[in-house]
mmCIF file of C-alpha atoms in Angstrom:
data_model
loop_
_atom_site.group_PDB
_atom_site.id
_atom_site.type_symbol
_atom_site.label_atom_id
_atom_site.label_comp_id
_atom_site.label_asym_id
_atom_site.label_seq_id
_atom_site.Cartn_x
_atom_site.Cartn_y
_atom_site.Cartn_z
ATOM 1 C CA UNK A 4 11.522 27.966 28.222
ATOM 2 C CA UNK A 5 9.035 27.102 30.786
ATOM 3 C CA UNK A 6 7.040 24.554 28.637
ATOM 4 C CA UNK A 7 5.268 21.107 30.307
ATOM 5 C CA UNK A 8 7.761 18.169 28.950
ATOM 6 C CA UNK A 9 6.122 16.378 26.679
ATOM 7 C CA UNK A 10 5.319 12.629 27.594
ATOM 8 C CA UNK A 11 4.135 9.249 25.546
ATOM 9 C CA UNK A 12 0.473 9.930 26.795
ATOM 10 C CA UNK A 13 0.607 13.278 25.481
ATOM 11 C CA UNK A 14 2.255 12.656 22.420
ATOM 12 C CA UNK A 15 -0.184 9.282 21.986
ATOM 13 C CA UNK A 16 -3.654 11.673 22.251
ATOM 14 C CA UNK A 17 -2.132 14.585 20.010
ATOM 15 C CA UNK A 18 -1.302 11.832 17.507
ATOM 16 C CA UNK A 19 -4.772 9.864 17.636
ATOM 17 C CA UNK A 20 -6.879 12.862 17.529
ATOM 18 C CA UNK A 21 -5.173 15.620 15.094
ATOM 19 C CA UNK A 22 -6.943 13.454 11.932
ATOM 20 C CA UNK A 23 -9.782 12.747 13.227
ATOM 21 C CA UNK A 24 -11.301 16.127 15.253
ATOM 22 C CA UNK A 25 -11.626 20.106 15.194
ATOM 23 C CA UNK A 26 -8.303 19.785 16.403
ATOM 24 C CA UNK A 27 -6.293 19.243 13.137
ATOM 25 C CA UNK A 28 -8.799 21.561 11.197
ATOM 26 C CA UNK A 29 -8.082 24.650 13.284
ATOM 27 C CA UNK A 30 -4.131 23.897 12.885
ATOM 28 C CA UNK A 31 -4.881 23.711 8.936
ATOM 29 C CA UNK A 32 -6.469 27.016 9.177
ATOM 30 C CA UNK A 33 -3.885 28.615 11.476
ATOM 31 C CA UNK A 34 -1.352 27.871 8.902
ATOM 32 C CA UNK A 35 -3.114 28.661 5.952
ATOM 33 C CA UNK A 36 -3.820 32.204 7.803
ATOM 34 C CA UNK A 37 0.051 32.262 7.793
ATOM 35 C CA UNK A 38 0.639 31.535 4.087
ATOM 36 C CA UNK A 39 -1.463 34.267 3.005
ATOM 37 C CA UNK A 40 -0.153 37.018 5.268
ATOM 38 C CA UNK A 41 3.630 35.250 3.381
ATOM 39 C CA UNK A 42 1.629 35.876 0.345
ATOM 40 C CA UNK A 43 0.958 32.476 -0.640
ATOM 41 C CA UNK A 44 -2.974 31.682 -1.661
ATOM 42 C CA UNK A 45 -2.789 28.460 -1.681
ATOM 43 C CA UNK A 46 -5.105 26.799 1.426
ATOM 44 C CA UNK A 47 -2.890 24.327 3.225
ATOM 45 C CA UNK A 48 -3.704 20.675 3.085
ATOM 46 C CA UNK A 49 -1.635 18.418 4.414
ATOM 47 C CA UNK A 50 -4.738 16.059 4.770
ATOM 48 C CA UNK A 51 -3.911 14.956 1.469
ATOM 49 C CA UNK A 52 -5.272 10.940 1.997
ATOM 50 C CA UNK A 53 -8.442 9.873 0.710
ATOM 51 C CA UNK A 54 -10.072 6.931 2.423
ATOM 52 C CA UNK A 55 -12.197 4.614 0.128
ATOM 53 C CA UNK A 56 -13.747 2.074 2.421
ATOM 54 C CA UNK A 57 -12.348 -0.608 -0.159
ATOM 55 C CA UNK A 58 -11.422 -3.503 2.620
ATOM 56 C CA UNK A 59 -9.844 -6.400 1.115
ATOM 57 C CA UNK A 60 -11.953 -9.907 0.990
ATOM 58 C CA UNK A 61 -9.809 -12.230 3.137
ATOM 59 C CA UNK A 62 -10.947 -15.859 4.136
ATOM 60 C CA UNK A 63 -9.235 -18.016 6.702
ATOM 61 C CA UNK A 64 -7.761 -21.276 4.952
ATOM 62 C CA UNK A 65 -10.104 -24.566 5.261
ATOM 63 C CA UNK A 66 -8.995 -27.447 6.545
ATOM 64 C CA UNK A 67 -10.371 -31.045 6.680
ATOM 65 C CA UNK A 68 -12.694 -31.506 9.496
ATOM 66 C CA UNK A 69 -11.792 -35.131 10.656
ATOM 67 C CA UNK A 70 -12.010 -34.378 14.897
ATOM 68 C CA UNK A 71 -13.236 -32.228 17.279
ATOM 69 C CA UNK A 72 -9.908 -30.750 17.658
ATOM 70 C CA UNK A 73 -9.571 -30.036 13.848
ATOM 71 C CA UNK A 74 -13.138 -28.373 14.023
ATOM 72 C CA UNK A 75 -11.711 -25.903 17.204
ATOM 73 C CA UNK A 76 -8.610 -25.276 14.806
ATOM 74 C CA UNK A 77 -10.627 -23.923 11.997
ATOM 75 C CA UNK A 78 -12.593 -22.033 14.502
ATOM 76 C CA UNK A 79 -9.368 -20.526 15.901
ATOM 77 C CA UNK A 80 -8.195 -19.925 12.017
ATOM 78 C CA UNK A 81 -11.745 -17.436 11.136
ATOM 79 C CA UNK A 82 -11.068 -15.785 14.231
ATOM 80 C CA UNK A 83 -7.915 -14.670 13.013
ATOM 81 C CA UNK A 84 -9.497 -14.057 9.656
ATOM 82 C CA UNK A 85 -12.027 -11.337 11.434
ATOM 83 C CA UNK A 86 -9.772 -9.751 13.541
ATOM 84 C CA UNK A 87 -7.022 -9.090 10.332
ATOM 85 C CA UNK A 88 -10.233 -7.817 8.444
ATOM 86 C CA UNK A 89 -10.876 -5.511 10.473
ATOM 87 C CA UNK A 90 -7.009 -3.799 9.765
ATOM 88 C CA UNK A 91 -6.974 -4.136 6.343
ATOM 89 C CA UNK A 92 -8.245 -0.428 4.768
ATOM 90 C CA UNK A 93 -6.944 1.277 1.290
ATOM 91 C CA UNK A 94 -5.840 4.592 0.658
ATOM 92 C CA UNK A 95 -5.740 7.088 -1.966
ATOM 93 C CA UNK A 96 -3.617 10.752 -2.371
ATOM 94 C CA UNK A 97 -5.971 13.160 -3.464
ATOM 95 C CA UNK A 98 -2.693 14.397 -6.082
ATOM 96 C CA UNK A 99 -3.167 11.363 -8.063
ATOM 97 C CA UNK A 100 -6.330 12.625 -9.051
ATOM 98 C CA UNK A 101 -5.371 15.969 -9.995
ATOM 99 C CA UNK A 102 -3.626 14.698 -14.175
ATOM 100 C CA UNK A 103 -6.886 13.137 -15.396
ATOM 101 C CA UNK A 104 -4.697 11.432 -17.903
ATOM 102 C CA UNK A 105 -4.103 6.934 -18.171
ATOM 103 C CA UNK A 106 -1.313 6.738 -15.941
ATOM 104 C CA UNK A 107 0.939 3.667 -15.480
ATOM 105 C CA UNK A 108 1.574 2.013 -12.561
ATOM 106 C CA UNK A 109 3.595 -0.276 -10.647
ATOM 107 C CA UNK A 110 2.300 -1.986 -7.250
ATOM 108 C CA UNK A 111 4.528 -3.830 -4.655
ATOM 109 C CA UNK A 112 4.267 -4.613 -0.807
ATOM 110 C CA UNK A 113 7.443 -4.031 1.535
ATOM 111 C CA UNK A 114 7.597 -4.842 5.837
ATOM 112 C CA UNK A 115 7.998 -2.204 8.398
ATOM 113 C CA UNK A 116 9.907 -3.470 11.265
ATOM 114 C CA UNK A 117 8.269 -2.978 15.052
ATOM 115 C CA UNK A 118 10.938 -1.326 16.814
ATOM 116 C CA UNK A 119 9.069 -1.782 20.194
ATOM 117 C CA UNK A 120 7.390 -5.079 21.647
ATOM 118 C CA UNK A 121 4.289 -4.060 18.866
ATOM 119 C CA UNK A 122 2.242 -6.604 18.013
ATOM 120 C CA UNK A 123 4.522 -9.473 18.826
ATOM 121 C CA UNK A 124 3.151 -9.486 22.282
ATOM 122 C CA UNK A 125 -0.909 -9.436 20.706
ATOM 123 C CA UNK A 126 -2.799 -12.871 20.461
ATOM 124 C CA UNK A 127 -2.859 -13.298 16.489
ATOM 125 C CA UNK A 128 1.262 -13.207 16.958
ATOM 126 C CA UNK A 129 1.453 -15.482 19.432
ATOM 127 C CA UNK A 130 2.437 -18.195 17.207
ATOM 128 C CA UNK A 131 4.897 -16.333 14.973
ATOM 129 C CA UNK A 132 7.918 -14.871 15.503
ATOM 130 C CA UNK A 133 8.396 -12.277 12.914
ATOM 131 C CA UNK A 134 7.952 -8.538 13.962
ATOM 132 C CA UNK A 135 6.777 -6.183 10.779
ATOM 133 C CA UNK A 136 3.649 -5.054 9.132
ATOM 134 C CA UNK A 137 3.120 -4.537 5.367
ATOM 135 C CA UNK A 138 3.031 -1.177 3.109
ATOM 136 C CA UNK A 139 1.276 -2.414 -0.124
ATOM 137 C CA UNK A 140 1.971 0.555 -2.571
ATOM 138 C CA UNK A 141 0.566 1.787 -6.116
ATOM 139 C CA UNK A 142 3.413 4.294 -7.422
ATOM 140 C CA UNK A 143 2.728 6.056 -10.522
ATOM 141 C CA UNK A 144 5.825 5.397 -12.878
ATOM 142 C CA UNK A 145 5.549 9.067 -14.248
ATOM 143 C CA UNK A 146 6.376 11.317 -11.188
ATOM 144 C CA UNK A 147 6.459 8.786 -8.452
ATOM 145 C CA UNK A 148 3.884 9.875 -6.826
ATOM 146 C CA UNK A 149 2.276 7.055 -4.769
ATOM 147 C CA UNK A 150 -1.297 6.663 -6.461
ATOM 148 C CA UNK A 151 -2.995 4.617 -3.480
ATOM 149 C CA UNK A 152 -1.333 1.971 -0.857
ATOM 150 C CA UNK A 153 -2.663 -0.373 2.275
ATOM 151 C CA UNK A 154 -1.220 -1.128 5.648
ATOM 152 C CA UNK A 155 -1.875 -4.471 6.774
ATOM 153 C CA UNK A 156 -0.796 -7.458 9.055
ATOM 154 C CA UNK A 157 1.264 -9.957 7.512
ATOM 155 C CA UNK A 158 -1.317 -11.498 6.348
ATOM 156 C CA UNK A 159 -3.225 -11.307 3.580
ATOM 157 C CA UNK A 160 -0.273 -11.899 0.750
ATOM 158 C CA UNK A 161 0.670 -9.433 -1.472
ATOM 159 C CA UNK A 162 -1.599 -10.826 -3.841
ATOM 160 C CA UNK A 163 -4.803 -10.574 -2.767
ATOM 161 C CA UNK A 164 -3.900 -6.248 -1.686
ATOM 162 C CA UNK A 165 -3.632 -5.997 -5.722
ATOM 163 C CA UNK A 166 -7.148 -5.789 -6.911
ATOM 164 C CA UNK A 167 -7.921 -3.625 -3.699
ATOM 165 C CA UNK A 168 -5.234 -0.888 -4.525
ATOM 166 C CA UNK A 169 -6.458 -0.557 -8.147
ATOM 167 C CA UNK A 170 -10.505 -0.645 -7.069
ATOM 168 C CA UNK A 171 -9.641 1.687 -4.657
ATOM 169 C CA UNK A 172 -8.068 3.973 -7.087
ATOM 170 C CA UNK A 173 -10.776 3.534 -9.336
ATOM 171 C CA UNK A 174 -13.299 4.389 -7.174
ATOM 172 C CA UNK A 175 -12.085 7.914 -6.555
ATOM 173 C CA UNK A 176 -11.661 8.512 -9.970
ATOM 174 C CA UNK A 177 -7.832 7.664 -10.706
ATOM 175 C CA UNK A 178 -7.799 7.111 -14.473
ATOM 176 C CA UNK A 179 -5.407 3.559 -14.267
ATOM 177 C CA UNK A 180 -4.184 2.697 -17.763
ATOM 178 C CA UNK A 181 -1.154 0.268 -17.100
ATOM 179 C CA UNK A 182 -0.039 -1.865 -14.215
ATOM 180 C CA UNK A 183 3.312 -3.802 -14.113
ATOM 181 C CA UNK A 184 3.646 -5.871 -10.710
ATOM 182 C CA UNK A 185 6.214 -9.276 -10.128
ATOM 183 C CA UNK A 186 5.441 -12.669 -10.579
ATOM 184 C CA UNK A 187 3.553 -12.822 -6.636
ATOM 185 C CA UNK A 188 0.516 -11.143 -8.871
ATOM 186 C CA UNK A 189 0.300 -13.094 -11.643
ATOM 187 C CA UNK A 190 -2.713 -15.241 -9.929
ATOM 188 C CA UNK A 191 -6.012 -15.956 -11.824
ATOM 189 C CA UNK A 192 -7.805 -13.126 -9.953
ATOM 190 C CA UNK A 193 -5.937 -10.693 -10.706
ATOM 191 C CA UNK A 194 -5.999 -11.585 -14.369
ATOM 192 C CA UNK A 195 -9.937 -12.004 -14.111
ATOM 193 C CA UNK A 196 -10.496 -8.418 -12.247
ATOM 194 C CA UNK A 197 -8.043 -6.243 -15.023
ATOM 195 C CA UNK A 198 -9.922 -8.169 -18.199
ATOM 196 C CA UNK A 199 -13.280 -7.402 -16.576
ATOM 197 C CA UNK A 200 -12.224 -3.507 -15.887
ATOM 198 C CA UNK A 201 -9.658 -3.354 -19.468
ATOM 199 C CA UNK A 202 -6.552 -2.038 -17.986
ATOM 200 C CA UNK A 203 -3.410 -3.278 -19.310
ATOM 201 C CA UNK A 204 -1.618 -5.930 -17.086
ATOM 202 C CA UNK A 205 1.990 -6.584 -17.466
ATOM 203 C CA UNK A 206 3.420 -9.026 -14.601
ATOM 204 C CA UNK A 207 6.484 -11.520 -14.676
ATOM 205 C CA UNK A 208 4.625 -14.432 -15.637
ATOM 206 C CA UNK A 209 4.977 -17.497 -13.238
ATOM 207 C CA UNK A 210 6.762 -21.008 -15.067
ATOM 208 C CA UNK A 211 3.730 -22.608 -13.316
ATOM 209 C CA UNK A 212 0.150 -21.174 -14.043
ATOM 210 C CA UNK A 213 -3.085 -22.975 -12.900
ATOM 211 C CA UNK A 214 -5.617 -20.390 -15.160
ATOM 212 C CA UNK A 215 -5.442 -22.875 -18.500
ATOM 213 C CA UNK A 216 -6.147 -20.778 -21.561
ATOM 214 C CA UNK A 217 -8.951 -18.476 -20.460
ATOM 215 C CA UNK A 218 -6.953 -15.083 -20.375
ATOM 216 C CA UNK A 219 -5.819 -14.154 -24.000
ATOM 217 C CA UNK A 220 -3.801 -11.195 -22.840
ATOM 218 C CA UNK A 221 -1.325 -13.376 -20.993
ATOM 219 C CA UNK A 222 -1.377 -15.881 -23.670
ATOM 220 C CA UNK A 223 0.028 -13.690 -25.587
ATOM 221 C CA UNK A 224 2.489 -12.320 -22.980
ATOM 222 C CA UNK A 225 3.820 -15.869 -22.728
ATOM 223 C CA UNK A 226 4.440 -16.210 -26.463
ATOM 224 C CA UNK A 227 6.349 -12.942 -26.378
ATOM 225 C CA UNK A 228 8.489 -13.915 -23.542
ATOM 226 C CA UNK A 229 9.082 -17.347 -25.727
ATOM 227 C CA UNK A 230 9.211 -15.801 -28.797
ATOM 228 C CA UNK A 231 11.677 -13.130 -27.952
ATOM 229 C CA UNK A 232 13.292 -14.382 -24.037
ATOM 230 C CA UNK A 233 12.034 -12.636 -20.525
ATOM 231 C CA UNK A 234 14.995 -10.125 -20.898
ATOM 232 C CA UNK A 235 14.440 -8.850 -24.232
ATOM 233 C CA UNK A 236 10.521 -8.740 -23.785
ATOM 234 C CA UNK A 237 10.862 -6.995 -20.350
ATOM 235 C CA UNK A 238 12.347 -4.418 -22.229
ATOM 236 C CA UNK A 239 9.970 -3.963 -24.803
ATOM 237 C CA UNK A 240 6.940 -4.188 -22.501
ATOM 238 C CA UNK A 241 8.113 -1.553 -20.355
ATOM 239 C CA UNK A 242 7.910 -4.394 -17.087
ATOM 240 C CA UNK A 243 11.735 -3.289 -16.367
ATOM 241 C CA UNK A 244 10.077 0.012 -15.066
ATOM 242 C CA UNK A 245 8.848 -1.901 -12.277
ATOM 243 C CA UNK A 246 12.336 -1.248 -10.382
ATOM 244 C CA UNK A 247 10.752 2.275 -9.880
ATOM 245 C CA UNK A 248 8.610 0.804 -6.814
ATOM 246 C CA UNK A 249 11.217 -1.046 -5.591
ATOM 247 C CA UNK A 250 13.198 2.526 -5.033
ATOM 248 C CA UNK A 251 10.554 4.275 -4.006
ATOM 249 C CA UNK A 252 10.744 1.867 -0.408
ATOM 250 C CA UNK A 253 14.465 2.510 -0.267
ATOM 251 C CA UNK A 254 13.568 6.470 -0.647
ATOM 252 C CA UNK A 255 10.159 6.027 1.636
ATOM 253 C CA UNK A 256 12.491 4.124 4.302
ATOM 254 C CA UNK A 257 15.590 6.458 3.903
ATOM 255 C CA UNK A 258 13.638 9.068 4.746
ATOM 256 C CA UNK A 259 11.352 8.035 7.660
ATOM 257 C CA UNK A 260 13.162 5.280 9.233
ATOM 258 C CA UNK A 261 12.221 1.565 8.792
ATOM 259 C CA UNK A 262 10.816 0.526 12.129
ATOM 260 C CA UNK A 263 7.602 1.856 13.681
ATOM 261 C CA UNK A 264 7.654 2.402 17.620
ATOM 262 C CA UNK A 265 3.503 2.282 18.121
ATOM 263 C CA UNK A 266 2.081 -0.806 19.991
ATOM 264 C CA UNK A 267 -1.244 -1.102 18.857
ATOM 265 C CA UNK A 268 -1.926 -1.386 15.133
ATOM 266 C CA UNK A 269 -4.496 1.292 14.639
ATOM 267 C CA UNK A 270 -1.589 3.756 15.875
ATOM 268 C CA UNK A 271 0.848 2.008 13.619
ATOM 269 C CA UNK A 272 -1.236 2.980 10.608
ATOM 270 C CA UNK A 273 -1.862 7.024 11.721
ATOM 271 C CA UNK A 274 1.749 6.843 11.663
ATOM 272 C CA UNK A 275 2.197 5.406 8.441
ATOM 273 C CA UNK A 276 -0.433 7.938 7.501
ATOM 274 C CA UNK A 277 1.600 10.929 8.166
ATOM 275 C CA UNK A 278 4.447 9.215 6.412
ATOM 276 C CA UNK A 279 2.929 9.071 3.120
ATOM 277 C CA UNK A 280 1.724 12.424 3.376
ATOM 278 C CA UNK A 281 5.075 13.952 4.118
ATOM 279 C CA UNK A 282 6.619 11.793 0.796
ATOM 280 C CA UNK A 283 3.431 13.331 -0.763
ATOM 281 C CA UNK A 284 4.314 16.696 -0.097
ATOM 282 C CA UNK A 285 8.041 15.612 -0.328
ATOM 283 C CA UNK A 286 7.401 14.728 -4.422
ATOM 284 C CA UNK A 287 6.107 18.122 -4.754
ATOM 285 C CA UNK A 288 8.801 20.071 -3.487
ATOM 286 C CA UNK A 289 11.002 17.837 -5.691
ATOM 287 C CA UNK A 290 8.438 18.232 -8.839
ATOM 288 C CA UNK A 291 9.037 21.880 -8.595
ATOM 289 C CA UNK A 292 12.934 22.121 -8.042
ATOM 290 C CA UNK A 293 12.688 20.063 -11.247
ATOM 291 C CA UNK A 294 10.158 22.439 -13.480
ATOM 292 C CA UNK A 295 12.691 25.148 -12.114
ATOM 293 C CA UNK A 296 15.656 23.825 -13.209
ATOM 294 C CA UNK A 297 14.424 22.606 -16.617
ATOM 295 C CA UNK A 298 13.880 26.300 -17.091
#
């Protein structure tokens, strides 16, 4: 048809550039020209991400200093530590914001596989020899609408992106009532963050936890689960709705694929971007067909 081939450079800029300059706002208004000569008012916004600067506190582990070469270990250790802070970010979708009402939540991290060499070629991989990053994702148990989520490294764990998601959320203006996550959460600072803000916190307890008696809520979580067995009291808790996350990543990865192809990690995450924008404006397609058919 006469048009230049499109190559990786090409595709690499267009990619890079259409959220971040006049570029992507002149396409926006293009097609919401287009709507309204179809007749639909609406303004288009696929844009539908809201960055909130939250950036997750992560500290390299300590070690005993006994040598010099411990002391260039640990030195090695917080330069890792800076370089992973500066990829950790949260996001929010502007739809979450729209019910004003408590909404309950369930929060759970999943790997993308790196299809190409990625970052397993980069220095902070150069010692291991797995190839993903991590989607850490807030899903609203209601419509399944993802409420806010993170891209990181492998590192920080999946706790430590669960006081981030909800702050993040918060800060925007998402009205977070209830939050049901699996036993990876149930750490004292998590438990010490949702008692400070009120919001209801139901997680598969841990056999094992180092908190003593301080948190009343959980006390009382663990006599329920004695009184009445984990099984039974998942039930009645609602912390069996928790499997609704779990989906959503089979959904998410059924319908964009489960490896990225970028090489650098600020590319990865534009990608993963767009992603959750598409499953954003996925859900409401799907919200619709519903309200249609309940008609």
């Amino acid at each position: 048809m006469g048009l230049p081939e499109p190559h990786y450079s090409t595709l690499h800029k267009s990619q890079a550039r259409f959220l971040s300059d006049e570029l992507g706002v002149r396409v926006i208004n293009e097609a919401t020209v287009v709507l309204l000569s179809m007749g639909i008012e609406e303004a288009l916004d696929p844009i539908r991400i809201l960055g909130t600067a939250i950036c997750p506190e992560y500290e390299a582990p300590k070690i005993l200093l006994t040598c010099q070469k411990d002391v260039e270990t640990q030195m090695e250790l917080d330069r890792e530590a800076d370089t992973i802070r500066k990829f950790m970010h949260v996001s929010v979708m502007k739809s979450s914001l729209s019910s004003g009402r408590p909404i309950s939540c369930a929060i759970d991290g999943s790997g993308e596989g790196l299809s190409g060499p990625g970052l397993y070629f980069e220095h902070i991989w150069k010692l291991n020899n797995r190839r993903f990053i991590k989607q850490h994702t807030m899903l609203d148990l209601d419509t399944l609408r993802v409420v806010s989520y993170a891209i990181t490294l492998e590192k920080p764990g999946d706790a430590k992106m669960f006081v981030p998601l909800i702050s993040g959320a918060l800060l925007v203006g998402v009205n977070v009532g209830w939050v049901s996550a699996d036993s990876a959460y149930d750490s004292v600072a998590n438990w010490r963050y949702m008692d400070e803000k009120g919001i209801a916190f139901c997680p598969n307890l841990k056999e094992s936890f180092k908190g003593g008696w301080e948190f009343k809520r959980r006390e009382a979580l663990a006599s329920f689960d004695k009184e009445f067995g984990k099984e039974l009291a998942h039930r009645i808790t609602g912390y069996n709705e928790r499997w609704l996350v779990e989906s959503f990543f089979s959904v998410f990865k059924k319908l964009y694929g489960q490896t990225i192809g970028n090489r650098l990690f600020p590319m990865m995450v534009v990608t993963m971007d767009l992603r959750y924008m598409l499953y954003d404006i996925h859900r409401d397609f799907m919200l619709e067909a519903q309200e249609v058919a309940s008609i």
